[in-house]
Short mmCIF file of C-alpha atoms in Angstrom, two decimals:
data_model
loop_
_atom_site.label_atom_id
_atom_site.label_comp_id
_atom_site.label_asym_id
_atom_site.label_seq_id
_atom_site.Cartn_x
_atom_site.Cartn_y
_atom_site.Cartn_z
CA MET O 300 -8.94 6.29 47.15
CA LEU O 301 -8.84 3.85 50.15
CA SER O 302 -9.30 4.81 53.23
CA LYS O 303 -5.94 4.58 56.08
CA GLU O 304 -7.29 1.52 57.50
CA THR O 305 -8.42 -0.60 54.62
CA LYS O 306 -4.34 -0.25 53.49
CA ILE O 307 -3.12 -1.00 57.10
CA ARG O 308 -5.53 -4.15 56.18
CA ILE O 309 -3.84 -4.98 53.62
CA LEU O 310 -0.46 -4.62 54.66
CA GLU O 311 -1.55 -6.66 58.06
CA ASN O 312 -2.49 -9.29 55.43
CA PHE O 313 1.16 -9.07 53.55
CA TYR O 314 2.10 -10.25 57.10
CA ALA O 315 -0.27 -12.30 57.41
CA LEU O 316 0.27 -14.56 54.38
CA ASP O 317 3.72 -15.38 55.53
CA TYR O 318 2.47 -16.66 59.42
CA LEU O 319 -0.90 -18.58 57.02
CA PHE O 320 2.20 -20.37 55.13
CA PHE O 321 4.74 -20.84 57.57
CA GLY O 322 4.30 -19.84 60.99
CA LYS O 323 6.95 -16.89 60.36
CA GLN O 324 7.87 -14.65 58.05
CA VAL O 325 9.54 -15.49 54.98
CA LYS O 326 12.70 -14.15 55.56
CA ASP O 327 13.22 -16.14 58.52
CA THR O 328 12.53 -19.48 56.45
CA SER O 329 16.66 -21.21 56.73
CA ASN O 330 16.53 -23.37 54.13
CA ALA O 331 14.82 -21.90 51.20
CA CYS O 332 16.21 -21.25 48.03
CA PRO O 333 16.43 -17.32 47.11
CA ILE O 334 14.88 -17.79 44.02
CA CYS O 335 12.21 -19.01 45.26
CA VAL O 336 11.73 -16.77 48.05
CA GLU O 337 11.55 -14.08 45.13
CA GLU O 338 9.12 -15.48 43.39
CA TYR O 339 6.90 -16.34 46.28
CA VAL O 340 6.91 -12.05 47.40
CA THR O 341 7.08 -10.94 43.42
CA LEU O 342 3.21 -13.22 43.56
CA LYS O 343 2.80 -12.08 47.03
CA GLY O 344 2.62 -8.72 46.04
CA ALA O 345 0.61 -9.16 42.55
CA LEU O 346 -2.07 -11.20 44.80
CA LEU O 347 -1.95 -8.05 47.37
CA SER O 348 -2.36 -5.87 44.29
CA THR O 349 -5.23 -7.42 42.94
CA ILE O 350 -6.68 -7.16 46.43
CA PHE O 351 -6.24 -3.58 46.09
CA GLU O 352 -8.28 -3.06 43.24
CA MET O 353 -10.95 -5.81 44.07
CA TYR O 354 -11.26 -3.04 47.82
CA LYS O 355 -11.71 -0.38 45.48
CA LEU O 356 -14.15 -1.99 43.43
CA ILE O 357 -16.62 -3.34 46.55
CA ASP O 358 -15.63 -0.15 48.94
CA HIS O 359 -14.23 -1.83 51.50
CA THR O 360 -14.85 0.35 54.54
CA PRO O 361 -13.48 -1.32 57.88
CA THR O 362 -13.93 0.02 61.25
CA THR O 363 -12.19 3.00 62.14
CA LEU O 364 -9.23 2.46 64.03
CA SER O 365 -8.84 4.42 67.72
CA GLU O 366 -5.27 3.68 67.92
CA LYS O 367 -2.29 4.10 66.78
CA ILE O 368 -0.74 0.82 64.11
CA ASP O 369 2.63 0.16 65.02
CA THR O 370 4.93 -2.62 64.26
CA VAL O 371 4.25 -4.93 66.97
CA ASN O 372 0.46 -4.33 67.20
CA LEU O 373 0.97 -5.32 63.36
CA MET O 374 2.50 -8.21 63.12
CA THR O 375 0.08 -8.78 66.31
CA SER O 376 -2.54 -8.55 64.26
CA ALA O 377 -0.95 -10.22 61.31
CA LYS O 378 -0.44 -13.34 63.56
CA GLN O 379 -3.97 -13.60 64.88
CA SER O 380 -5.59 -13.08 61.52
CA ALA O 381 -3.67 -15.66 59.48
CA ILE O 382 -4.24 -18.37 63.00
CA LEU O 383 -8.19 -17.58 62.24
CA ALA O 384 -7.78 -18.34 58.60
CA ARG O 385 -6.07 -21.48 59.49
CA SER O 386 -8.46 -22.70 61.46
CA ASN O 387 -11.78 -22.30 59.49
CA ALA O 388 -9.87 -23.73 56.73
CA GLU O 389 -9.47 -26.95 58.01
CA ASN O 390 -12.98 -26.63 59.09
CA LEU O 391 -13.87 -25.82 55.13
CA VAL O 392 -11.83 -28.96 54.49
CA LYS O 393 -14.02 -31.48 56.58
CA THR O 394 -16.97 -30.26 54.34
CA GLU O 395 -18.85 -32.98 52.37
CA ALA O 396 -18.30 -31.04 49.83
CA CYS O 397 -14.53 -30.22 49.90
CA ARG O 398 -14.16 -33.84 50.36
CA ASN O 399 -15.71 -34.70 47.26
CA GLU O 400 -13.83 -32.08 45.57
CA ILE O 401 -10.54 -33.71 46.33
CA LYS O 402 -11.60 -37.28 45.67
CA ASN O 403 -13.21 -36.19 41.96
CA LYS O 404 -9.23 -34.43 41.31
CA VAL O 405 -7.36 -37.51 42.95
CA LYS O 406 -9.44 -39.43 40.33
CA SER O 407 -9.12 -37.58 37.25
CA ILE O 408 -4.85 -37.56 38.03
CA ILE O 409 -4.94 -41.52 38.64
CA LYS O 410 -6.32 -42.46 35.68
CA GLU O 411 -4.45 -40.26 33.33
CA ASP O 412 -1.36 -41.77 35.72
CA THR O 413 -1.43 -44.84 37.58
CA SER O 414 1.84 -44.57 38.36
CA GLN O 415 1.13 -41.54 40.81
CA SER O 416 1.17 -42.16 44.65
CA ILE O 417 -2.84 -42.01 45.69
CA ASP O 418 -1.95 -41.51 49.17
CA ASP O 419 0.56 -38.71 47.79
CA ASN O 420 -1.60 -37.06 45.84
CA ILE O 421 -4.24 -36.74 48.90
CA LYS O 422 -1.79 -35.15 51.06
CA HIS O 423 -0.43 -33.04 48.62
CA HIS O 424 -4.63 -31.57 47.23
CA ILE O 425 -5.60 -31.95 51.00
CA ARG O 426 -2.87 -29.22 51.70
CA GLU O 427 -3.32 -27.29 48.52
CA LYS O 428 -7.18 -26.80 49.54
CA ALA O 429 -6.82 -26.00 53.01
CA LEU O 430 -3.77 -23.11 52.28
CA GLU O 431 -6.32 -21.82 49.24
CA LEU O 432 -9.33 -21.93 51.12
CA ALA O 433 -7.46 -19.83 54.50
CA VAL O 434 -6.29 -17.56 51.72
CA ASP O 435 -9.55 -16.63 50.35
CA ASN O 436 -10.70 -16.75 54.02
CA LEU O 437 -8.11 -14.20 55.24
CA LEU O 438 -7.66 -11.64 52.10
CA ILE O 439 -11.68 -12.13 51.18
CA ALA O 440 -14.01 -13.66 53.74
CA ARG O 441 -13.51 -10.75 56.01
CA ALA O 442 -13.31 -7.71 53.63
CA LEU O 443 -17.27 -8.21 52.13
CA THR O 444 -17.88 -8.45 55.35
CA GLU O 445 -16.55 -4.87 55.90
CA SER O 446 -17.64 -3.65 52.08
CA GLN O 447 -20.50 -1.52 50.68
CA GLU O 448 -20.87 -2.65 47.26
CA ILE O 449 -20.32 -6.28 46.98
CA ASN O 450 -22.55 -6.83 44.44
CA LYS O 451 -19.86 -5.13 41.72
CA LEU O 452 -17.97 -8.62 42.35
CA ASN O 453 -20.80 -9.74 39.99
CA ASP O 454 -20.04 -7.63 37.02
CA TRP O 455 -17.50 -8.10 34.24
CA SER O 456 -14.51 -5.99 35.98
CA GLY O 457 -15.77 -7.67 39.22
CA ARG O 458 -15.55 -11.55 37.39
CA LEU O 459 -12.03 -9.61 35.96
CA ILE O 460 -10.70 -9.12 39.21
CA GLU O 461 -11.73 -12.65 40.76
CA ASP O 462 -10.44 -14.49 37.94
CA ALA O 463 -7.13 -12.74 38.19
CA TYR O 464 -7.14 -13.76 41.95
CA LYS O 465 -7.77 -16.80 41.47
CA VAL O 466 -4.84 -17.78 39.27
CA LEU O 467 -1.87 -15.48 41.45
CA ARG O 468 -3.69 -17.28 44.55
CA SER O 469 -2.88 -20.51 43.02
CA ASN O 470 0.54 -19.61 42.18
CA LEU O 471 1.11 -18.25 45.42
CA VAL O 472 -0.23 -21.13 47.35
CA GLU O 473 2.68 -23.43 45.23
CA SER O 474 5.46 -21.25 45.36
CA ALA O 475 4.60 -21.29 49.71
CA ASN O 476 4.89 -24.61 48.87
CA ASP O 477 7.80 -25.16 47.24
CA ILE O 478 9.24 -23.01 50.16
CA ILE O 479 7.25 -25.63 52.66
CA SER O 480 8.87 -28.46 50.98
CA MET O 481 12.37 -27.19 51.51
CA GLU O 482 12.20 -26.93 55.00
#
């Protein structure tokens, strides 16, 4: 069973994902299609369900909370976590390895369809990669520093959870990008 602090962290991440993608809660997006928002929320729930299983597997044990957490504290913490995750992702996107990965992805797309805009493709893939890295930073990086059994991610069930996480994360980023494009 997960600790109270881990459950609070998962709830914080639920709100932090909205701040990470939109800078506000998804319910406050003005021009978003309700069906797109519903899909986004469903994917976010599925992703956090997978994170819940991952945290159980790796024995997530964050520091014990000494103060009472209310909605205001939770939202403040979610905003700060999102800002930090975006900043860390921005630094990672600037690395040579990430730049090469984006270049290769764009090259392969342009080879398949020469009518595609190179500039639009580059912008799209940079944004997509940055958001994926930010989600990873928010949900995974901090949890790894607060866990006892991170090596369990290397066994069969760990790889299965990680694969599910990657699929759901990519779908969530795509869904969030759809909402962002409507704003």
